[in-house]
PDB file of C-alpha atoms and ligand atoms in Angstrom:
ATOM      1  CA  MET C 117       0.000   0.000   0.000  1.00 54.00           C
ATOM      2  CA  THR C 118       1.390   3.415  -0.881  1.00 54.00           C
ATOM      3  CA  THR C 119       0.476   6.270   1.389  1.00 49.00           C
ATOM      4  CA  THR C 120       1.475   9.712   0.196  1.00 49.00           C
ATOM      5  CA  TYR C 121       2.943  11.394   3.257  1.00 52.00           C
ATOM      6  CA  ASP C 122       0.970  14.578   2.827  1.00 89.00           C
ATOM      7  CA  SER C 123      -2.551  13.230   2.232  1.00 95.00           C
ATOM      8  CA  ILE C 124      -4.821  14.089   5.132  1.00 97.00           C
ATOM      9  CA  ILE C 125      -7.878  12.333   3.668  1.00 98.00           C
ATOM     10  CA  GLN C 126      -7.540   9.366   1.363  1.00 97.00           C
ATOM     11  CA  LEU C 127     -10.462   7.743  -0.396  1.00 98.00           C
ATOM     12  CA  LYS C 128      -9.996   4.334  -1.946  1.00 98.00           C
ATOM     13  CA  ASN C 129     -12.689   2.945  -4.237  1.00 98.00           C
ATOM     14  CA  VAL C 130     -15.421   4.527  -2.129  1.00 98.00           C
ATOM     15  CA  THR C 131     -18.998   3.726  -3.101  1.00 98.00           C
ATOM     16  CA  PHE C 132     -22.245   4.717  -1.442  1.00 98.00           C
ATOM     17  CA  SER C 133     -25.850   4.139  -2.417  1.00 98.00           C
ATOM     18  CA  ASP C 134     -29.150   5.131  -0.931  1.00 94.00           C
ATOM     19  CA  ARG C 135     -32.096   2.759  -1.281  1.00 93.00           C
ATOM     20  CA  GLY C 136     -30.337   0.954  -4.126  1.00 92.00           C
ATOM     21  CA  GLU C 137     -29.538   4.194  -5.939  1.00 95.00           C
ATOM     22  CA  PRO C 138     -25.756   4.633  -6.480  1.00 96.00           C
ATOM     23  CA  ILE C 139     -24.746   8.117  -5.322  1.00 98.00           C
ATOM     24  CA  ILE C 140     -20.952   7.860  -4.918  1.00 98.00           C
ATOM     25  CA  LYS C 141     -19.343   5.636  -7.542  1.00 98.00           C
ATOM     26  CA  ASN C 142     -15.896   4.195  -6.884  1.00 98.00           C
ATOM     27  CA  ILE C 143     -14.093   7.378  -5.893  1.00 98.00           C
ATOM     28  CA  THR C 144     -10.339   7.228  -5.327  1.00 98.00           C
ATOM     29  CA  GLY C 145      -8.368  10.330  -4.455  1.00 97.00           C
ATOM     30  CA  SER C 146      -6.588  12.338  -1.796  1.00 97.00           C
ATOM     31  CA  PHE C 147      -6.944  15.703  -0.139  1.00 98.00           C
ATOM     32  CA  LEU C 148      -3.575  17.208   0.735  1.00 97.00           C
ATOM     33  CA  GLU C 149      -2.730  18.405   4.228  1.00 97.00           C
ATOM     34  CA  GLY C 150      -2.650  22.158   4.747  1.00 96.00           C
ATOM     35  CA  LYS C 151      -3.998  22.903   1.268  1.00 97.00           C
ATOM     36  CA  ILE C 152      -7.261  24.379   0.010  1.00 98.00           C
ATOM     37  CA  THR C 153      -9.101  22.022  -2.320  1.00 98.00           C
ATOM     38  CA  THR C 154     -12.243  23.263  -4.019  1.00 98.00           C
ATOM     39  CA  LEU C 155     -14.933  20.786  -5.004  1.00 98.00           C
ATOM     40  CA  VAL C 156     -17.203  21.625  -7.940  1.00 98.00           C
ATOM     41  CA  GLY C 157     -19.776  19.859 -10.062  1.00 97.00           C
ATOM     42  CA  PRO C 158     -23.412  20.109 -11.099  1.00 96.00           C
ATOM     43  CA  SER C 159     -26.164  19.957  -8.520  1.00 95.00           C
ATOM     44  CA  GLY C 160     -26.779  16.326  -7.520  1.00 96.00           C
ATOM     45  CA  ALA C 161     -23.199  15.242  -8.349  1.00 98.00           C
ATOM     46  CA  GLY C 162     -22.726  13.863  -4.827  1.00 98.00           C
ATOM     47  CA  LYS C 163     -20.542  16.618  -3.337  1.00 98.00           C
ATOM     48  CA  THR C 164     -22.472  16.982  -0.082  1.00 97.00           C
ATOM     49  CA  THR C 165     -22.726  13.196   0.205  1.00 98.00           C
ATOM     50  CA  LEU C 166     -18.934  13.010  -0.078  1.00 98.00           C
ATOM     51  CA  PHE C 167     -18.660  15.428   2.874  1.00 97.00           C
ATOM     52  CA  ARG C 168     -21.064  13.329   4.935  1.00 96.00           C
ATOM     53  CA  LEU C 169     -18.837  10.323   4.245  1.00 97.00           C
ATOM     54  CA  CYS C 170     -15.703  12.272   5.213  1.00 97.00           C
ATOM     55  CA  ASN C 171     -17.062  13.354   8.584  1.00 94.00           C
ATOM     56  CA  GLY C 172     -18.563   9.991   9.432  1.00 94.00           C
ATOM     57  CA  LEU C 173     -22.255  10.934   9.258  1.00 93.00           C
ATOM     58  CA  ILE C 174     -22.677   8.048   6.813  1.00 95.00           C
ATOM     59  CA  SER C 175     -20.474   5.055   5.983  1.00 96.00           C
ATOM     60  CA  PRO C 176     -19.439   3.793   2.546  1.00 98.00           C
ATOM     61  CA  ASP C 177     -20.917   0.563   1.172  1.00 97.00           C
ATOM     62  CA  SER C 178     -17.424  -0.413   0.088  1.00 97.00           C
ATOM     63  CA  GLY C 179     -13.987   1.121  -0.127  1.00 98.00           C
ATOM     64  CA  GLU C 180     -11.917   2.901   2.470  1.00 98.00           C
ATOM     65  CA  ILE C 181     -11.695   6.393   3.909  1.00 98.00           C
ATOM     66  CA  ILE C 182      -8.454   7.111   5.739  1.00 98.00           C
ATOM     67  CA  ILE C 183      -8.064  10.254   7.810  1.00 97.00           C
ATOM     68  CA  LYS C 184      -4.563  11.066   8.987  1.00 93.00           C
ATOM     69  CA  GLU C 185      -3.457   7.514   8.158  1.00 90.00           C
ATOM     70  CA  LYS C 186      -6.194   5.947  10.312  1.00 95.00           C
ATOM     71  CA  PRO C 187      -9.323   4.332   8.830  1.00 97.00           C
ATOM     72  CA  ILE C 188     -12.339   6.503   9.576  1.00 97.00           C
ATOM     73  CA  ASP C 189     -14.225   3.667  11.290  1.00 96.00           C
ATOM     74  CA  GLN C 190     -11.473   3.427  13.930  1.00 97.00           C
ATOM     75  CA  TYR C 191     -12.181   6.926  15.252  1.00 96.00           C
ATOM     76  CA  GLU C 192     -14.361   7.663  18.258  1.00 94.00           C
ATOM     77  CA  PRO C 193     -17.195   9.916  16.992  1.00 90.00           C
ATOM     78  CA  THR C 194     -16.057  12.763  19.288  1.00 87.00           C
ATOM     79  CA  GLU C 195     -12.444  12.492  18.108  1.00 91.00           C
ATOM     80  CA  LEU C 196     -13.609  12.561  14.488  1.00 94.00           C
ATOM     81  CA  ARG C 197     -15.823  15.595  15.072  1.00 90.00           C
ATOM     82  CA  ARG C 198     -12.902  17.432  16.670  1.00 89.00           C
ATOM     83  CA  LYS C 199     -10.687  16.659  13.679  1.00 95.00           C
ATOM     84  CA  VAL C 200     -13.201  17.358  10.933  1.00 96.00           C
ATOM     85  CA  GLY C 201     -15.284  20.544  11.181  1.00 93.00           C
ATOM     86  CA  LEU C 202     -18.254  21.210   8.913  1.00 92.00           C
ATOM     87  CA  ALA C 203     -19.894  24.516   7.962  1.00 91.00           C
ATOM     88  CA  LEU C 204     -23.033  24.730   5.857  1.00 89.00           C
ATOM     89  CA  GLN C 205     -24.716  27.351   3.681  1.00 86.00           C
ATOM     90  CA  SER C 206     -27.529  27.760   6.200  1.00 86.00           C
ATOM     91  CA  ALA C 207     -25.302  28.807   9.171  1.00 80.00           C
ATOM     92  CA  THR C 208     -27.614  27.165  11.721  1.00 86.00           C
ATOM     93  CA  MET C 209     -27.880  29.191  14.939  1.00 91.00           C
ATOM     94  CA  ILE C 210     -29.552  28.693  18.295  1.00 91.00           C
ATOM     95  CA  ASN C 211     -31.630  31.559  19.675  1.00 93.00           C
ATOM     96  CA  GLY C 212     -29.404  33.723  21.833  1.00 95.00           C
ATOM     97  CA  THR C 213     -26.170  35.657  21.768  1.00 96.00           C
ATOM     98  CA  VAL C 214     -23.068  35.210  19.654  1.00 97.00           C
ATOM     99  CA  PHE C 215     -21.275  34.003  22.809  1.00 97.00           C
ATOM    100  CA  GLU C 216     -23.914  31.334  23.441  1.00 96.00           C
ATOM    101  CA  ASN C 217     -23.600  30.148  19.864  1.00 96.00           C
ATOM    102  CA  LEU C 218     -19.796  30.028  20.010  1.00 96.00           C
ATOM    103  CA  SER C 219     -20.020  28.110  23.301  1.00 95.00           C
ATOM    104  CA  LEU C 220     -22.250  25.411  21.834  1.00 92.00           C
ATOM    105  CA  PRO C 221     -19.559  22.832  20.899  1.00 89.00           C
ATOM    106  CA  LEU C 222     -18.274  23.007  24.495  1.00 91.00           C
ATOM    107  CA  THR C 223     -21.574  23.308  26.412  1.00 87.00           C
ATOM    108  CA  LEU C 224     -22.688  20.124  24.613  1.00 83.00           C
ATOM    109  CA  LYS C 225     -19.709  18.444  26.329  1.00 83.00           C
ATOM    110  CA  GLY C 226     -20.460  20.101  29.687  1.00 90.00           C
ATOM    111  CA  GLU C 227     -17.531  22.509  29.313  1.00 92.00           C
ATOM    112  CA  ALA C 228     -17.413  26.290  29.229  1.00 94.00           C
ATOM    113  CA  LEU C 229     -15.913  28.708  26.706  1.00 94.00           C
ATOM    114  CA  SER C 230     -13.804  31.516  28.162  1.00 95.00           C
ATOM    115  CA  LYS C 231     -14.485  35.125  27.117  1.00 95.00           C
ATOM    116  CA  GLU C 232     -10.824  35.450  26.074  1.00 95.00           C
ATOM    117  CA  TYR C 233     -11.017  32.471  23.748  1.00 94.00           C
ATOM    118  CA  ALA C 234     -14.365  33.666  22.372  1.00 96.00           C
ATOM    119  CA  ASN C 235     -12.798  37.043  21.566  1.00 95.00           C
ATOM    120  CA  GLU C 236      -9.867  35.365  19.863  1.00 93.00           C
ATOM    121  CA  LEU C 237     -12.289  33.352  17.709  1.00 93.00           C
ATOM    122  CA  LEU C 238     -14.182  36.519  16.793  1.00 94.00           C
ATOM    123  CA  GLU C 239     -10.900  38.116  15.810  1.00 91.00           C
ATOM    124  CA  ASP C 240     -10.103  35.119  13.584  1.00 90.00           C
ATOM    125  CA  VAL C 241     -13.297  35.774  11.642  1.00 91.00           C
ATOM    126  CA  ALA C 242     -12.863  39.551  11.565  1.00 90.00           C
ATOM    127  CA  LEU C 243     -15.708  40.375  13.949  1.00 92.00           C
ATOM    128  CA  GLY C 244     -15.043  42.810  16.829  1.00 89.00           C
ATOM    129  CA  LYS C 245     -15.441  42.044  20.538  1.00 91.00           C
ATOM    130  CA  GLU C 246     -18.608  44.124  20.565  1.00 93.00           C
ATOM    131  CA  TYR C 247     -20.393  41.284  18.772  1.00 96.00           C
ATOM    132  CA  LEU C 248     -19.981  38.834  21.648  1.00 96.00           C
ATOM    133  CA  ASN C 249     -23.188  39.831  23.431  1.00 96.00           C
ATOM    134  CA  ARG C 250     -25.248  40.643  20.345  1.00 96.00           C
ATOM    135  CA  ASN C 251     -28.288  38.539  19.667  1.00 97.00           C
ATOM    136  CA  VAL C 252     -27.736  36.461  16.522  1.00 95.00           C
ATOM    137  CA  LYS C 253     -31.165  37.469  15.212  1.00 94.00           C
ATOM    138  CA  ASP C 254     -29.777  40.985  14.720  1.00 95.00           C
ATOM    139  CA  LEU C 255     -26.870  39.839  12.527  1.00 94.00           C
ATOM    140  CA  SER C 256     -26.659  39.972   8.728  1.00 91.00           C
ATOM    141  CA  GLY C 257     -26.267  36.791   6.690  1.00 90.00           C
ATOM    142  CA  GLY C 258     -22.531  37.388   6.302  1.00 90.00           C
ATOM    143  CA  GLN C 259     -22.060  38.013  10.024  1.00 92.00           C
ATOM    144  CA  LYS C 260     -24.009  34.850  10.867  1.00 92.00           C
ATOM    145  CA  GLN C 261     -21.788  32.875   8.524  1.00 91.00           C
ATOM    146  CA  LYS C 262     -18.724  34.290  10.307  1.00 92.00           C
ATOM    147  CA  VAL C 263     -20.112  33.201  13.683  1.00 94.00           C
ATOM    148  CA  SER C 264     -20.830  29.769  12.231  1.00 93.00           C
ATOM    149  CA  ILE C 265     -17.208  29.506  10.995  1.00 92.00           C
ATOM    150  CA  ALA C 266     -15.854  30.753  14.347  1.00 93.00           C
ATOM    151  CA  ARG C 267     -17.923  28.036  16.037  1.00 94.00           C
ATOM    152  CA  THR C 268     -16.349  25.318  13.887  1.00 92.00           C
ATOM    153  CA  LEU C 269     -12.914  26.693  14.933  1.00 92.00           C
ATOM    154  CA  VAL C 270     -13.576  26.171  18.674  1.00 92.00           C
ATOM    155  CA  ASN C 271     -12.010  22.704  18.562  1.00 89.00           C
ATOM    156  CA  HIS C 272      -9.258  23.740  16.099  1.00 91.00           C
ATOM    157  CA  PRO C 273     -10.187  21.091  13.539  1.00 95.00           C
ATOM    158  CA  LYS C 274      -7.368  19.805  11.322  1.00 96.00           C
ATOM    159  CA  ILE C 275      -9.826  19.672   8.441  1.00 97.00           C
ATOM    160  CA  LEU C 276     -12.604  22.113   7.620  1.00 97.00           C
ATOM    161  CA  LEU C 277     -15.362  21.085   5.217  1.00 97.00           C
ATOM    162  CA  LEU C 278     -17.222  24.079   3.779  1.00 96.00           C
ATOM    163  CA  ASP C 279     -20.443  23.375   1.902  1.00 96.00           C
ATOM    164  CA  GLU C 280     -21.548  26.338  -0.258  1.00 94.00           C
ATOM    165  CA  ILE C 281     -20.978  28.728   2.654  1.00 93.00           C
ATOM    166  CA  THR C 282     -21.018  31.874   0.518  1.00 92.00           C
ATOM    167  CA  SER C 283     -23.861  30.937  -1.845  1.00 90.00           C
ATOM    168  CA  SER C 284     -26.438  33.241  -0.307  1.00 87.00           C
ATOM    169  CA  LEU C 285     -24.103  36.148   0.441  1.00 87.00           C
ATOM    170  CA  ASP C 286     -23.500  39.398  -1.414  1.00 88.00           C
ATOM    171  CA  ARG C 287     -20.190  39.938  -3.212  1.00 90.00           C
ATOM    172  CA  ILE C 288     -18.540  41.875  -0.362  1.00 89.00           C
ATOM    173  CA  SER C 289     -19.463  39.370   2.370  1.00 88.00           C
ATOM    174  CA  GLN C 290     -18.331  36.621   0.034  1.00 91.00           C
ATOM    175  CA  GLN C 291     -14.881  38.204  -0.334  1.00 92.00           C
ATOM    176  CA  ASP C 292     -14.747  38.728   3.438  1.00 89.00           C
ATOM    177  CA  ILE C 293     -15.366  35.022   4.040  1.00 92.00           C
ATOM    178  CA  GLU C 294     -12.838  34.011   1.375  1.00 95.00           C
ATOM    179  CA  GLU C 295     -10.183  36.154   3.079  1.00 94.00           C
ATOM    180  CA  LEU C 296     -10.853  34.803   6.533  1.00 92.00           C
ATOM    181  CA  ILE C 297     -10.781  31.191   5.358  1.00 94.00           C
ATOM    182  CA  GLN C 298      -7.410  31.837   3.715  1.00 96.00           C
ATOM    183  CA  LYS C 299      -6.240  33.403   6.989  1.00 93.00           C
ATOM    184  CA  VAL C 300      -7.388  30.364   9.000  1.00 93.00           C
ATOM    185  CA  ASN C 301      -5.643  28.096   6.489  1.00 96.00           C
ATOM    186  CA  GLU C 302      -2.386  30.025   6.915  1.00 95.00           C
ATOM    187  CA  LYS C 303      -2.569  30.647  10.676  1.00 92.00           C
ATOM    188  CA  TYR C 304      -3.538  27.147  11.807  1.00 92.00           C
ATOM    189  CA  GLY C 305      -2.480  25.090   8.765  1.00 95.00           C
ATOM    190  CA  THR C 306      -6.090  23.891   8.556  1.00 96.00           C
ATOM    191  CA  THR C 307      -6.825  21.734   5.527  1.00 97.00           C
ATOM    192  CA  ILE C 308      -9.783  23.267   3.690  1.00 98.00           C
ATOM    193  CA  ILE C 309     -12.157  21.430   1.385  1.00 98.00           C
ATOM    194  CA  TRP C 310     -14.639  23.857  -0.093  1.00 98.00           C
ATOM    195  CA  ILE C 311     -17.722  22.968  -2.147  1.00 98.00           C
ATOM    196  CA  THR C 312     -18.737  25.888  -4.316  1.00 97.00           C
ATOM    197  CA  HIS C 313     -20.884  26.400  -7.416  1.00 94.00           C
ATOM    198  CA  ASN C 314     -18.887  29.536  -8.174  1.00 94.00           C
ATOM    199  CA  LEU C 315     -16.158  28.426 -10.590  1.00 95.00           C
ATOM    200  CA  GLU C 316     -14.346  31.748 -10.326  1.00 94.00           C
ATOM    201  CA  GLN C 317     -14.158  31.200  -6.553  1.00 95.00           C
ATOM    202  CA  ALA C 318     -13.036  27.585  -7.040  1.00 97.00           C
ATOM    203  CA  LEU C 319     -10.219  28.782  -9.275  1.00 96.00           C
ATOM    204  CA  THR C 320      -9.004  31.719  -7.185  1.00 95.00           C
ATOM    205  CA  ILE C 321      -9.339  30.175  -3.708  1.00 96.00           C
ATOM    206  CA  GLY C 322      -8.226  26.637  -4.522  1.00 97.00           C
ATOM    207  CA  ASP C 323      -4.748  25.187  -4.588  1.00 97.00           C
ATOM    208  CA  TYR C 324      -6.383  22.053  -5.968  1.00 98.00           C
ATOM    209  CA  THR C 325      -9.783  21.306  -7.460  1.00 98.00           C
ATOM    210  CA  TRP C 326     -11.935  18.207  -7.767  1.00 98.00           C
ATOM    211  CA  VAL C 327     -14.663  18.070 -10.405  1.00 98.00           C
ATOM    212  CA  MET C 328     -17.458  15.609  -9.600  1.00 98.00           C
ATOM    213  CA  MET C 329     -20.299  14.515 -11.861  1.00 97.00           C
ATOM    214  CA  ALA C 330     -22.993  11.909 -11.313  1.00 97.00           C
ATOM    215  CA  GLY C 331     -21.210  10.401  -8.312  1.00 98.00           C
ATOM    216  CA  GLN C 332     -17.809  10.174  -9.960  1.00 98.00           C
ATOM    217  CA  LEU C 333     -14.569  12.097  -9.622  1.00 98.00           C
ATOM    218  CA  ILE C 334     -14.064  13.174 -13.223  1.00 98.00           C
ATOM    219  CA  GLU C 335     -11.014  15.386 -13.043  1.00 97.00           C
ATOM    220  CA  SER C 336      -8.696  16.653 -10.295  1.00 97.00           C
ATOM    221  CA  GLY C 337      -5.436  18.527 -10.021  1.00 96.00           C
ATOM    222  CA  GLU C 338      -4.203  22.064  -9.523  1.00 97.00           C
ATOM    223  CA  SER C 339      -7.118  24.485  -9.720  1.00 97.00           C
ATOM    224  CA  SER C 340      -5.859  25.814 -13.056  1.00 96.00           C
ATOM    225  CA  ILE C 341      -7.349  22.641 -14.613  1.00 96.00           C
ATOM    226  CA  LEU C 342     -10.586  24.667 -14.674  1.00 96.00           C
ATOM    227  CA  ASN C 343      -8.957  26.897 -17.286  1.00 95.00           C
ATOM    228  CA  HIS C 344      -8.159  23.999 -19.595  1.00 94.00           C
ATOM    229  CA  PRO C 345     -10.018  20.824 -18.614  1.00 95.00           C
ATOM    230  CA  LYS C 346      -9.185  17.612 -20.445  1.00 96.00           C
ATOM    231  CA  ASP C 347     -12.522  15.852 -20.089  1.00 95.00           C
ATOM    232  CA  GLU C 348     -15.252  16.838 -22.565  1.00 95.00           C
ATOM    233  CA  ARG C 349     -17.956  16.807 -19.856  1.00 95.00           C
ATOM    234  CA  VAL C 350     -15.857  19.106 -17.683  1.00 96.00           C
ATOM    235  CA  LYS C 351     -15.279  21.394 -20.672  1.00 95.00           C
ATOM    236  CA  ARG C 352     -19.050  21.691 -21.127  1.00 94.00           C
ATOM    237  CA  PHE C 353     -19.595  22.195 -17.409  1.00 95.00           C
ATOM    238  CA  VAL C 354     -17.013  24.958 -17.215  1.00 94.00           C
ATOM    239  CA  LYS C 355     -18.608  26.657 -20.212  1.00 90.00           C
ATOM    240  CA  GLY C 356     -21.843  26.686 -18.236  1.00 83.00           C
ATOM    241  CA  ASP C 357     -23.731  24.237 -20.444  1.00 62.00           C
ATOM    242  CA  MET C 358     -24.587  22.013 -17.519  1.00 56.00           C
ATOM    243  CA  GLU C 359     -25.455  24.567 -14.865  1.00 56.00           C
TER     244      GLU C 359
HETATM  245  N1  ADP J 106     -30.845  11.431   1.983  1.00 53.35           N
HETATM  246  C1  ADP J 106     -30.956  11.186   0.681  1.00 53.35           C
HETATM  247  N2  ADP J 106     -31.882  10.318   0.238  1.00 53.35           N
HETATM  248  C2  ADP J 106     -32.007  10.070  -1.060  1.00 53.35           C
HETATM  249  N3  ADP J 106     -31.268  10.605  -2.011  1.00 53.35           N
HETATM  250  C3  ADP J 106     -30.344  11.472  -1.644  1.00 53.35           C
HETATM  251  C4  ADP J 106     -30.128  11.810  -0.280  1.00 53.35           C
HETATM  252  N4  ADP J 106     -29.135  12.694  -0.225  1.00 53.35           N
HETATM  253  C5  ADP J 106     -28.749  12.897  -1.474  1.00 53.35           C
HETATM  254  N5  ADP J 106     -29.466  12.161  -2.343  1.00 53.35           N
HETATM  255  C6  ADP J 106     -29.294  12.087  -3.779  1.00 53.35           C
HETATM  256  O1  ADP J 106     -27.916  11.873  -3.966  1.00 53.35           O
HETATM  257  C7  ADP J 106     -27.441  12.585  -5.073  1.00 53.35           C
HETATM  258  C8  ADP J 106     -26.301  13.453  -4.670  1.00 53.35           C
HETATM  259  O2  ADP J 106     -26.752  14.472  -3.809  1.00 53.35           O
HETATM  260  P1  ADP J 106     -25.797  15.534  -3.139  1.00 53.35           P
HETATM  261  O3  ADP J 106     -24.669  14.808  -2.504  1.00 53.35           O
HETATM  262  O4  ADP J 106     -26.622  16.391  -2.280  1.00 53.35           O
HETATM  263  O5  ADP J 106     -25.248  16.324  -4.398  1.00 53.35           O
HETATM  264  P2  ADP J 106     -24.604  17.782  -4.524  1.00 53.35           P
HETATM  265  O6  ADP J 106     -24.182  18.214  -3.145  1.00 53.35           O
HETATM  266  O7  ADP J 106     -23.447  17.599  -5.466  1.00 53.35           O
HETATM  267  O8  ADP J 106     -25.635  18.663  -5.106  1.00 53.35           O
HETATM  268  C9  ADP J 106     -28.632  13.330  -5.639  1.00 53.35           C
HETATM  269  O9  ADP J 106     -29.144  12.614  -6.712  1.00 53.35           O
HETATM  270  C10 ADP J 106     -29.623  13.358  -4.494  1.00 53.35           C
HETATM  271  O10 ADP J 106     -30.922  13.376  -4.989  1.00 53.35           O
HETATM  272 MG1   MG J 107     -24.686  19.869  -2.033  1.00 53.35          MG
END
C-alpha cells in the first residue's frame, strides 16, 4: 500500500448508495494536508454526500476512507468531530447571543468557553469584541456565517469542510469570508475542502480542485485545470452548459 505522506484524507474505491440508488461511484483520491481544495460539479453530483462520508455521518458501502493515516471507522465519533469541522450554507444558529452560539460545541460536552477564547475566535473571523453579546437574530447573513465559521474553529479542527458557505451572500461578504478562510488556512495550517458552485471562486481560492459529476470524480489537479479541462464533460460544465 502506498500512502502519500501529505494526504490528510484518502479515499480508496469509495462507493455509497441510498435505497439501491448509487450516489458515490468508486471514488479514489486524496486531499492534501494544509492545502485548500475546491470541489465543484453540477447539482446532484454527490458533493455533499462526499462530505457526509468524510465526517462519518454516513459510511461507505465499500472502499476505504483514511483520515490522517487511520481508517475513519477506527475513530471515536467525538475524536472525528474534533478533527473534521463542517460549515453549511444555512449557518444554523440557536436563539441567543453570539457568545452562546460560540459556546455550543463546548456546552454540549459540559464545558465552558472563556471570554478570552471567544474574543480570539471573533478576531479570527474579523468580527469585533462588541459582537460577543449581540443577539444572533440581529446579525446579517454574512455576520451569521462568520459566527458559524468561528464556532467550527472552537475545537481547532485539522480539516474544515465548507459546503456552499457563501452561496447566499452578497459579493462583499463573500470576499470577506474568502479572506478569513485563507487566513485560517495560513494561521492554523487547517486543511480546507470547499464545495462551491462559483467556478471563479473555485479557481481563485483553490490550490487544488476536484470536479465531480454523477457520483464520480471526473477530473482533479491544480485548480488551473478549470482553465483547460481535459474531459469533454468538464469542458461543457465549465462553459456553463450544464449549470
Ligand atoms: N438522503 C438522501 N436520500 C435520497 N437521495 C439522496 C439523499 N441525499 C442525497 N441524495 C441524492 O444523492 C445525489 C447526490 O446528492 P448531493 O450529494 O446532495 O449532491 P450535490 O451536493 O453535489 O448537489 C442526488 O441525486 C440526491 O438526490
Ligand atoms: Mg450539495
